[in-house]
Amino acid sequence: TVFLSEKGVKTIPINYGKYINEEREIYLLFQEHLQNVEMYLMDSENLPLLWTNSKIEKVIEAISEIHTLFSFKEVQDNFPEISLFHPWKSMALYQKMISIVNQENDQTIFFDLFKYLDELEQLYNVLELPLTIIHNDFNPRNVALRKNGLVCIYDWELAVKNIPHRDIIEFLCFSLPLDFEEEKLIYYLRFHYKIMNITYPEISWDKWKQGYVYSLKEFLVTRAAFYKVSEILMKLKFGDRIILNGKRMIEVLTNINSN
């Protein structure tokens, strides 16, 4: 966030300064403390109906600006601690999580997660899409809307290198209702593509949308499955909804590809 602040990005918490003393191993970052009462919309992961068309567009624009700033390899090289995310390298972990999800739930909606996990590496290897630094926990738990209309994106500790699609589909899985209109989904994805196509004019829509399918499957078997396992101890309310939304988005995009 310090880098983003120095680049003039306004859609993150305000950075007031930093103090580094490597000899004493002191690393301090002075940052804005976000408070719900000062926000128009915050901690809304269970309130998809509050995310109207204009609000979702603002979020897509905000994260796309950040993805574009991080799209250059020379910028990414400045953050060697942020690694490339290859979930198939932790196959045993995700297989175990999915097994627990299926054992703890009687619903058949979770059966496909094993198939998605098996497909990830093959799907990724045929993608011809750019890498950037992504938020990797990009949902209304970490995205707020200020009273002045500005988006505020926070909690970047899970950032990784990945394709920009990943943040977009996670946010849409949370912010769209279960009965979302297929046309609305395609509208948001094309809205995102139009913004990013300025940076990547050589990439066609057909190639670009392959990244959404991959990212949806990655999200479902890594993050969404983790949330469902967490429900054993925590009273999360969104697990089934985001998985159902993600699976339906895959179906919509697959039908488009086959037509």
PDB file of C-alpha atoms in Angstrom:
ATOM      1  CA  THR A   1       0.000   0.000   0.000  1.00  0.00           C
ATOM      2  CA  VAL A   2       2.964   2.328   0.493  1.00  0.00           C
ATOM      3  CA  PHE A   3       3.839   1.887  -3.192  1.00  0.00           C
ATOM      4  CA  LEU A   4       0.243   2.557  -4.212  1.00  0.00           C
ATOM      5  CA  SER A   5       0.067   5.623  -2.010  1.00  0.00           C
ATOM      6  CA  GLU A   6       3.279   6.977  -3.552  1.00  0.00           C
ATOM      7  CA  LYS A   7       1.722   6.445  -6.994  1.00  0.00           C
ATOM      8  CA  GLY A   8      -1.240   8.589  -5.988  1.00  0.00           C
ATOM      9  CA  VAL A   9      -3.824   5.826  -5.693  1.00  0.00           C
ATOM     10  CA  LYS A  10      -6.786   7.150  -3.683  1.00  0.00           C
ATOM     11  CA  THR A  11      -8.679   3.875  -3.251  1.00  0.00           C
ATOM     12  CA  ILE A  12      -6.680   2.560  -0.291  1.00  0.00           C
ATOM     13  CA  PRO A  13      -6.449   3.625   3.379  1.00  0.00           C
ATOM     14  CA  ILE A  14      -4.496   6.839   3.873  1.00  0.00           C
ATOM     15  CA  ASN A  15      -0.815   6.252   4.650  1.00  0.00           C
ATOM     16  CA  TYR A  16       0.602   8.787   7.114  1.00  0.00           C
ATOM     17  CA  GLY A  17       4.192   7.594   7.055  1.00  0.00           C
ATOM     18  CA  LYS A  18       6.569   4.828   8.035  1.00  0.00           C
ATOM     19  CA  TYR A  19       9.541   4.235  10.301  1.00  0.00           C
ATOM     20  CA  ILE A  20      12.222   1.637   9.581  1.00  0.00           C
ATOM     21  CA  ASN A  21      15.183   0.796  11.775  1.00  0.00           C
ATOM     22  CA  GLU A  22      16.714  -2.383  10.372  1.00  0.00           C
ATOM     23  CA  GLU A  23      19.447  -2.506  13.027  1.00  0.00           C
ATOM     24  CA  ARG A  24      16.784  -2.786  15.745  1.00  0.00           C
ATOM     25  CA  GLU A  25      14.368  -4.675  13.485  1.00  0.00           C
ATOM     26  CA  ILE A  26      11.707  -1.996  13.828  1.00  0.00           C
ATOM     27  CA  TYR A  27       9.230  -1.657  10.968  1.00  0.00           C
ATOM     28  CA  LEU A  28       6.283   0.675  11.532  1.00  0.00           C
ATOM     29  CA  LEU A  29       3.562   1.780   9.136  1.00  0.00           C
ATOM     30  CA  PHE A  30       1.183   4.559  10.165  1.00  0.00           C
ATOM     31  CA  GLN A  31      -2.108   4.097   8.370  1.00  0.00           C
ATOM     32  CA  GLU A  32      -5.678   5.315   8.561  1.00  0.00           C
ATOM     33  CA  HIS A  33      -7.937   3.476  11.001  1.00  0.00           C
ATOM     34  CA  LEU A  34     -11.125   2.706   9.108  1.00  0.00           C
ATOM     35  CA  GLN A  35     -14.367   3.001  11.053  1.00  0.00           C
ATOM     36  CA  ASN A  36     -17.751   1.771   9.953  1.00  0.00           C
ATOM     37  CA  VAL A  37     -19.519   4.999  10.953  1.00  0.00           C
ATOM     38  CA  GLU A  38     -17.340   6.935   8.527  1.00  0.00           C
ATOM     39  CA  MET A  39     -18.229   4.673   5.598  1.00  0.00           C
ATOM     40  CA  TYR A  40     -21.293   4.510   3.419  1.00  0.00           C
ATOM     41  CA  LEU A  41     -20.830   0.764   2.929  1.00  0.00           C
ATOM     42  CA  MET A  42     -18.493  -1.511   4.901  1.00  0.00           C
ATOM     43  CA  ASP A  43     -18.410  -5.147   6.104  1.00  0.00           C
ATOM     44  CA  SER A  44     -21.191  -5.973   3.664  1.00  0.00           C
ATOM     45  CA  GLU A  45     -20.228  -9.523   2.715  1.00  0.00           C
ATOM     46  CA  ASN A  46     -23.724 -10.724   3.650  1.00  0.00           C
ATOM     47  CA  LEU A  47     -25.590  -7.875   1.947  1.00  0.00           C
ATOM     48  CA  PRO A  48     -25.289  -8.330  -1.837  1.00  0.00           C
ATOM     49  CA  LEU A  49     -28.411  -6.297  -2.548  1.00  0.00           C
ATOM     50  CA  LEU A  50     -26.616  -3.170  -1.323  1.00  0.00           C
ATOM     51  CA  TRP A  51     -24.103  -3.530  -4.140  1.00  0.00           C
ATOM     52  CA  THR A  52     -25.884  -1.766  -6.955  1.00  0.00           C
ATOM     53  CA  ASN A  53     -24.675  -1.505 -10.531  1.00  0.00           C
ATOM     54  CA  SER A  54     -22.819   1.798 -10.098  1.00  0.00           C
ATOM     55  CA  LYS A  55     -21.107   0.623  -6.892  1.00  0.00           C
ATOM     56  CA  ILE A  56     -19.850  -2.595  -8.491  1.00  0.00           C
ATOM     57  CA  GLU A  57     -18.558  -0.632 -11.465  1.00  0.00           C
ATOM     58  CA  LYS A  58     -16.621   1.663  -9.121  1.00  0.00           C
ATOM     59  CA  VAL A  59     -14.988  -1.332  -7.446  1.00  0.00           C
ATOM     60  CA  ILE A  60     -14.016  -2.885 -10.786  1.00  0.00           C
ATOM     61  CA  GLU A  61     -12.516   0.427 -11.897  1.00  0.00           C
ATOM     62  CA  ALA A  62     -10.619   0.830  -8.616  1.00  0.00           C
ATOM     63  CA  ILE A  63      -9.013  -2.611  -8.573  1.00  0.00           C
ATOM     64  CA  SER A  64      -8.274  -2.425 -12.308  1.00  0.00           C
ATOM     65  CA  GLU A  65      -6.258   0.751 -11.736  1.00  0.00           C
ATOM     66  CA  ILE A  66      -4.170  -1.129  -9.185  1.00  0.00           C
ATOM     67  CA  HIS A  67      -3.799  -4.200 -11.394  1.00  0.00           C
ATOM     68  CA  THR A  68      -2.545  -1.946 -14.180  1.00  0.00           C
ATOM     69  CA  LEU A  69       0.062  -0.325 -11.938  1.00  0.00           C
ATOM     70  CA  PHE A  70       1.327  -3.769 -10.928  1.00  0.00           C
ATOM     71  CA  SER A  71       1.202  -5.190 -14.462  1.00  0.00           C
ATOM     72  CA  PHE A  72       4.784  -4.283 -15.327  1.00  0.00           C
ATOM     73  CA  LYS A  73       7.440  -6.907 -14.577  1.00  0.00           C
ATOM     74  CA  GLU A  74       9.896  -4.294 -13.361  1.00  0.00           C
ATOM     75  CA  VAL A  75       7.335  -3.215 -10.752  1.00  0.00           C
ATOM     76  CA  GLN A  76       6.589  -6.790  -9.711  1.00  0.00           C
ATOM     77  CA  ASP A  77      10.317  -7.420  -9.320  1.00  0.00           C
ATOM     78  CA  ASN A  78      10.369  -4.775  -6.582  1.00  0.00           C
ATOM     79  CA  PHE A  79       8.238  -7.127  -4.466  1.00  0.00           C
ATOM     80  CA  PRO A  80      10.111 -10.466  -4.473  1.00  0.00           C
ATOM     81  CA  GLU A  81       8.265 -11.520  -1.324  1.00  0.00           C
ATOM     82  CA  ILE A  82       5.007 -11.659  -3.289  1.00  0.00           C
ATOM     83  CA  SER A  83       5.013 -15.054  -4.956  1.00  0.00           C
ATOM     84  CA  LEU A  84       3.216 -16.598  -7.914  1.00  0.00           C
ATOM     85  CA  PHE A  85       0.170 -18.575  -6.815  1.00  0.00           C
ATOM     86  CA  HIS A  86       0.072 -22.165  -8.140  1.00  0.00           C
ATOM     87  CA  PRO A  87      -2.554 -24.031  -6.089  1.00  0.00           C
ATOM     88  CA  TRP A  88      -1.776 -27.442  -7.629  1.00  0.00           C
ATOM     89  CA  LYS A  89       1.534 -27.357  -5.743  1.00  0.00           C
ATOM     90  CA  SER A  90      -0.543 -27.704  -2.558  1.00  0.00           C
ATOM     91  CA  MET A  91      -2.871 -30.335  -3.979  1.00  0.00           C
ATOM     92  CA  ALA A  92      -2.997 -32.426  -0.798  1.00  0.00           C
ATOM     93  CA  LEU A  93      -4.134 -29.434   1.273  1.00  0.00           C
ATOM     94  CA  TYR A  94      -7.005 -28.545  -1.035  1.00  0.00           C
ATOM     95  CA  GLN A  95      -8.038 -32.170  -1.487  1.00  0.00           C
ATOM     96  CA  LYS A  96      -8.293 -32.459   2.287  1.00  0.00           C
ATOM     97  CA  MET A  97     -10.333 -29.264   2.591  1.00  0.00           C
ATOM     98  CA  ILE A  98     -12.744 -30.366  -0.116  1.00  0.00           C
ATOM     99  CA  SER A  99     -13.073 -33.780   1.550  1.00  0.00           C
ATOM    100  CA  ILE A 100     -13.994 -32.102   4.824  1.00  0.00           C
ATOM    101  CA  VAL A 101     -16.539 -29.884   3.065  1.00  0.00           C
ATOM    102  CA  ASN A 102     -18.229 -32.896   1.514  1.00  0.00           C
ATOM    103  CA  GLN A 103     -18.157 -34.864   4.773  1.00  0.00           C
ATOM    104  CA  GLU A 104     -19.697 -32.016   6.743  1.00  0.00           C
ATOM    105  CA  ASN A 105     -22.397 -31.199   4.189  1.00  0.00           C
ATOM    106  CA  ASP A 106     -25.009 -33.356   2.529  1.00  0.00           C
ATOM    107  CA  GLN A 107     -25.482 -31.026  -0.435  1.00  0.00           C
ATOM    108  CA  THR A 108     -24.294 -32.255  -3.826  1.00  0.00           C
ATOM    109  CA  ILE A 109     -23.232 -28.732  -4.811  1.00  0.00           C
ATOM    110  CA  PHE A 110     -19.776 -29.427  -3.366  1.00  0.00           C
ATOM    111  CA  PHE A 111     -19.002 -32.596  -5.376  1.00  0.00           C
ATOM    112  CA  ASP A 112     -17.659 -30.679  -8.380  1.00  0.00           C
ATOM    113  CA  LEU A 113     -14.885 -29.083  -6.322  1.00  0.00           C
ATOM    114  CA  PHE A 114     -12.698 -32.192  -6.720  1.00  0.00           C
ATOM    115  CA  LYS A 115     -13.048 -31.958 -10.512  1.00  0.00           C
ATOM    116  CA  TYR A 116     -12.241 -28.252 -10.510  1.00  0.00           C
ATOM    117  CA  LEU A 117      -9.076 -28.883  -8.498  1.00  0.00           C
ATOM    118  CA  ASP A 118      -7.899 -31.568 -10.923  1.00  0.00           C
ATOM    119  CA  GLU A 119      -8.416 -29.200 -13.869  1.00  0.00           C
ATOM    120  CA  LEU A 120      -6.522 -26.183 -12.539  1.00  0.00           C
ATOM    121  CA  GLU A 121      -2.999 -26.839 -13.765  1.00  0.00           C
ATOM    122  CA  GLN A 122      -4.110 -27.825 -17.261  1.00  0.00           C
ATOM    123  CA  LEU A 123      -6.401 -24.802 -17.538  1.00  0.00           C
ATOM    124  CA  TYR A 124      -3.673 -22.460 -16.323  1.00  0.00           C
ATOM    125  CA  ASN A 125      -1.060 -23.797 -18.747  1.00  0.00           C
ATOM    126  CA  VAL A 126      -3.117 -22.891 -21.811  1.00  0.00           C
ATOM    127  CA  LEU A 127      -3.913 -19.357 -20.663  1.00  0.00           C
ATOM    128  CA  GLU A 128      -2.190 -16.558 -22.554  1.00  0.00           C
ATOM    129  CA  LEU A 129      -2.922 -13.839 -20.040  1.00  0.00           C
ATOM    130  CA  PRO A 130      -0.804 -11.290 -18.162  1.00  0.00           C
ATOM    131  CA  LEU A 131       0.192 -11.563 -14.545  1.00  0.00           C
ATOM    132  CA  THR A 132      -0.138  -8.782 -12.014  1.00  0.00           C
ATOM    133  CA  ILE A 133      -0.183  -8.454  -8.236  1.00  0.00           C
ATOM    134  CA  ILE A 134      -3.698  -9.136  -6.992  1.00  0.00           C
ATOM    135  CA  HIS A 135      -5.379  -8.556  -3.649  1.00  0.00           C
ATOM    136  CA  ASN A 136      -6.369 -12.243  -3.354  1.00  0.00           C
ATOM    137  CA  ASP A 137      -9.004 -11.628  -0.672  1.00  0.00           C
ATOM    138  CA  PHE A 138     -11.070  -9.214  -2.689  1.00  0.00           C
ATOM    139  CA  ASN A 139     -14.601  -9.201  -1.344  1.00  0.00           C
ATOM    140  CA  PRO A 140     -16.889  -6.849   0.618  1.00  0.00           C
ATOM    141  CA  ARG A 141     -15.109  -7.831   3.837  1.00  0.00           C
ATOM    142  CA  ASN A 142     -12.088  -5.899   2.551  1.00  0.00           C
ATOM    143  CA  VAL A 143     -13.722  -3.377   0.231  1.00  0.00           C
ATOM    144  CA  ALA A 144     -15.633  -0.374   1.541  1.00  0.00           C
ATOM    145  CA  LEU A 145     -17.325   2.630   0.014  1.00  0.00           C
ATOM    146  CA  ARG A 146     -16.638   6.001   1.589  1.00  0.00           C
ATOM    147  CA  LYS A 147     -19.367   8.586   2.068  1.00  0.00           C
ATOM    148  CA  ASN A 148     -17.697  10.704  -0.609  1.00  0.00           C
ATOM    149  CA  GLY A 149     -18.190   7.861  -3.097  1.00  0.00           C
ATOM    150  CA  LEU A 150     -14.569   6.669  -3.223  1.00  0.00           C
ATOM    151  CA  VAL A 151     -13.821   2.951  -2.989  1.00  0.00           C
ATOM    152  CA  CYS A 152     -11.446   1.900  -0.195  1.00  0.00           C
ATOM    153  CA  ILE A 153      -9.539  -1.384  -0.568  1.00  0.00           C
ATOM    154  CA  TYR A 154      -7.688  -2.673   2.483  1.00  0.00           C
ATOM    155  CA  ASP A 155      -6.070  -5.759   4.105  1.00  0.00           C
ATOM    156  CA  TRP A 156      -3.510  -6.639   1.445  1.00  0.00           C
ATOM    157  CA  GLU A 157      -1.609  -9.252   3.461  1.00  0.00           C
ATOM    158  CA  LEU A 158      -2.668 -12.143   1.175  1.00  0.00           C
ATOM    159  CA  ALA A 159      -1.488 -10.499  -2.055  1.00  0.00           C
ATOM    160  CA  VAL A 160       0.009 -12.819  -4.692  1.00  0.00           C
ATOM    161  CA  LYS A 161       0.949 -12.769  -8.371  1.00  0.00           C
ATOM    162  CA  ASN A 162      -1.915 -14.009 -10.485  1.00  0.00           C
ATOM    163  CA  ILE A 163      -4.104 -12.994 -13.405  1.00  0.00           C
ATOM    164  CA  PRO A 164      -6.294  -9.924 -12.704  1.00  0.00           C
ATOM    165  CA  HIS A 165      -9.483 -11.922 -13.279  1.00  0.00           C
ATOM    166  CA  ARG A 166      -9.169 -13.559  -9.873  1.00  0.00           C
ATOM    167  CA  ASP A 167     -10.052 -10.445  -7.855  1.00  0.00           C
ATOM    168  CA  ILE A 168     -12.972  -9.637 -10.147  1.00  0.00           C
ATOM    169  CA  ILE A 169     -14.719 -12.999  -9.904  1.00  0.00           C
ATOM    170  CA  GLU A 170     -14.305 -13.167  -6.124  1.00  0.00           C
ATOM    171  CA  PHE A 171     -15.946  -9.794  -5.692  1.00  0.00           C
ATOM    172  CA  LEU A 172     -18.799 -10.738  -8.015  1.00  0.00           C
ATOM    173  CA  CYS A 173     -19.383 -14.056  -6.209  1.00  0.00           C
ATOM    174  CA  PHE A 174     -19.968 -12.023  -3.050  1.00  0.00           C
ATOM    175  CA  SER A 175     -21.723  -8.950  -4.423  1.00  0.00           C
ATOM    176  CA  LEU A 176     -24.209 -10.605  -6.771  1.00  0.00           C
ATOM    177  CA  PRO A 177     -27.373 -12.217  -5.344  1.00  0.00           C
ATOM    178  CA  LEU A 178     -28.181 -15.888  -5.864  1.00  0.00           C
ATOM    179  CA  ASP A 179     -30.744 -15.033  -8.533  1.00  0.00           C
ATOM    180  CA  PHE A 180     -28.375 -12.787 -10.507  1.00  0.00           C
ATOM    181  CA  GLU A 181     -29.212 -12.187 -14.156  1.00  0.00           C
ATOM    182  CA  GLU A 182     -26.816 -13.853 -16.589  1.00  0.00           C
ATOM    183  CA  GLU A 183     -26.769 -10.693 -18.701  1.00  0.00           C
ATOM    184  CA  LYS A 184     -25.645  -8.702 -15.676  1.00  0.00           C
ATOM    185  CA  LEU A 185     -22.682 -11.025 -15.088  1.00  0.00           C
ATOM    186  CA  ILE A 186     -21.549 -10.727 -18.707  1.00  0.00           C
ATOM    187  CA  TYR A 187     -21.980  -6.952 -18.518  1.00  0.00           C
ATOM    188  CA  TYR A 188     -19.591  -6.707 -15.538  1.00  0.00           C
ATOM    189  CA  LEU A 189     -17.023  -9.035 -17.117  1.00  0.00           C
ATOM    190  CA  ARG A 190     -17.080  -7.082 -20.367  1.00  0.00           C
ATOM    191  CA  PHE A 191     -16.876  -3.847 -18.381  1.00  0.00           C
ATOM    192  CA  HIS A 192     -13.708  -5.205 -16.746  1.00  0.00           C
ATOM    193  CA  TYR A 193     -12.323  -6.388 -20.097  1.00  0.00           C
ATOM    194  CA  LYS A 194     -12.927  -2.987 -21.697  1.00  0.00           C
ATOM    195  CA  ILE A 195     -10.915  -1.282 -18.956  1.00  0.00           C
ATOM    196  CA  MET A 196      -8.028  -3.755 -19.072  1.00  0.00           C
ATOM    197  CA  ASN A 197      -8.026  -3.911 -22.874  1.00  0.00           C
ATOM    198  CA  ILE A 198      -6.538  -0.412 -22.858  1.00  0.00           C
ATOM    199  CA  THR A 199      -3.419  -1.924 -21.279  1.00  0.00           C
ATOM    200  CA  TYR A 200      -3.612  -5.193 -23.232  1.00  0.00           C
ATOM    201  CA  PRO A 201      -5.142  -4.309 -26.640  1.00  0.00           C
ATOM    202  CA  GLU A 202      -3.696  -7.431 -28.231  1.00  0.00           C
ATOM    203  CA  ILE A 203      -5.830  -9.799 -26.123  1.00  0.00           C
ATOM    204  CA  SER A 204      -9.201 -10.732 -27.591  1.00  0.00           C
ATOM    205  CA  TRP A 205     -12.358 -11.139 -25.539  1.00  0.00           C
ATOM    206  CA  ASP A 206     -12.367 -14.884 -26.303  1.00  0.00           C
ATOM    207  CA  LYS A 207      -8.907 -15.311 -24.769  1.00  0.00           C
ATOM    208  CA  TRP A 208      -9.641 -12.946 -21.901  1.00  0.00           C
ATOM    209  CA  LYS A 209     -12.798 -14.693 -20.740  1.00  0.00           C
ATOM    210  CA  GLN A 210     -10.925 -17.996 -20.356  1.00  0.00           C
ATOM    211  CA  GLY A 211      -9.286 -16.392 -17.351  1.00  0.00           C
ATOM    212  CA  TYR A 212     -12.639 -15.960 -15.621  1.00  0.00           C
ATOM    213  CA  VAL A 213     -13.399 -19.691 -15.828  1.00  0.00           C
ATOM    214  CA  TYR A 214      -9.958 -20.610 -14.481  1.00  0.00           C
ATOM    215  CA  SER A 215     -10.182 -18.021 -11.716  1.00  0.00           C
ATOM    216  CA  LEU A 216     -13.646 -19.172 -10.663  1.00  0.00           C
ATOM    217  CA  LYS A 217     -12.464 -22.750 -10.276  1.00  0.00           C
ATOM    218  CA  GLU A 218      -9.351 -21.609  -8.418  1.00  0.00           C
ATOM    219  CA  PHE A 219     -11.433 -19.445  -6.090  1.00  0.00           C
ATOM    220  CA  LEU A 220     -13.919 -22.223  -5.346  1.00  0.00           C
ATOM    221  CA  VAL A 221     -11.351 -24.885  -4.453  1.00  0.00           C
ATOM    222  CA  THR A 222      -9.003 -22.630  -2.497  1.00  0.00           C
ATOM    223  CA  ARG A 223     -10.818 -19.739  -0.825  1.00  0.00           C
ATOM    224  CA  ALA A 224     -14.480 -20.801  -0.922  1.00  0.00           C
ATOM    225  CA  ALA A 225     -13.652 -24.312   0.320  1.00  0.00           C
ATOM    226  CA  PHE A 226     -11.633 -22.733   3.137  1.00  0.00           C
ATOM    227  CA  TYR A 227     -14.653 -20.673   4.156  1.00  0.00           C
ATOM    228  CA  LYS A 228     -16.832 -23.784   4.224  1.00  0.00           C
ATOM    229  CA  VAL A 229     -14.305 -25.594   6.445  1.00  0.00           C
ATOM    230  CA  SER A 230     -14.195 -22.527   8.692  1.00  0.00           C
ATOM    231  CA  GLU A 231     -17.953 -22.808   9.218  1.00  0.00           C
ATOM    232  CA  ILE A 232     -17.253 -25.754  11.499  1.00  0.00           C
ATOM    233  CA  LEU A 233     -15.990 -23.237  14.072  1.00  0.00           C
ATOM    234  CA  MET A 234     -17.272 -19.891  12.792  1.00  0.00           C
ATOM    235  CA  LYS A 235     -20.793 -18.756  11.942  1.00  0.00           C
ATOM    236  CA  LEU A 236     -20.178 -17.580   8.412  1.00  0.00           C
ATOM    237  CA  LYS A 237     -23.287 -16.876   6.375  1.00  0.00           C
ATOM    238  CA  PHE A 238     -21.997 -16.599   2.825  1.00  0.00           C
ATOM    239  CA  GLY A 239     -20.334 -19.952   2.086  1.00  0.00           C
ATOM    240  CA  ASP A 240     -23.133 -21.660   0.171  1.00  0.00           C
ATOM    241  CA  ARG A 241     -24.070 -18.477  -1.683  1.00  0.00           C
ATOM    242  CA  ILE A 242     -20.614 -17.766  -3.077  1.00  0.00           C
ATOM    243  CA  ILE A 243     -20.145 -21.393  -4.137  1.00  0.00           C
ATOM    244  CA  LEU A 244     -23.531 -21.516  -5.849  1.00  0.00           C
ATOM    245  CA  ASN A 245     -22.803 -18.188  -7.533  1.00  0.00           C
ATOM    246  CA  GLY A 246     -19.365 -19.366  -8.655  1.00  0.00           C
ATOM    247  CA  LYS A 247     -20.668 -22.611 -10.095  1.00  0.00           C
ATOM    248  CA  ARG A 248     -23.437 -20.804 -11.957  1.00  0.00           C
ATOM    249  CA  MET A 249     -20.939 -18.308 -13.370  1.00  0.00           C
ATOM    250  CA  ILE A 250     -18.871 -21.211 -14.698  1.00  0.00           C
ATOM    251  CA  GLU A 251     -21.974 -22.646 -16.364  1.00  0.00           C
ATOM    252  CA  VAL A 252     -22.841 -19.294 -17.945  1.00  0.00           C
ATOM    253  CA  LEU A 253     -19.316 -18.804 -19.317  1.00  0.00           C
ATOM    254  CA  THR A 254     -19.073 -22.426 -20.497  1.00  0.00           C
ATOM    255  CA  ASN A 255     -22.354 -22.087 -22.397  1.00  0.00           C
ATOM    256  CA  ILE A 256     -21.064 -18.924 -24.047  1.00  0.00           C
ATOM    257  CA  ASN A 257     -17.892 -20.725 -25.099  1.00  0.00           C
ATOM    258  CA  SER A 258     -19.831 -23.636 -26.560  1.00  0.00           C
ATOM    259  CA  ASN A 259     -22.237 -21.480 -28.597  1.00  0.00           C
TER     260      ASN A 259
END
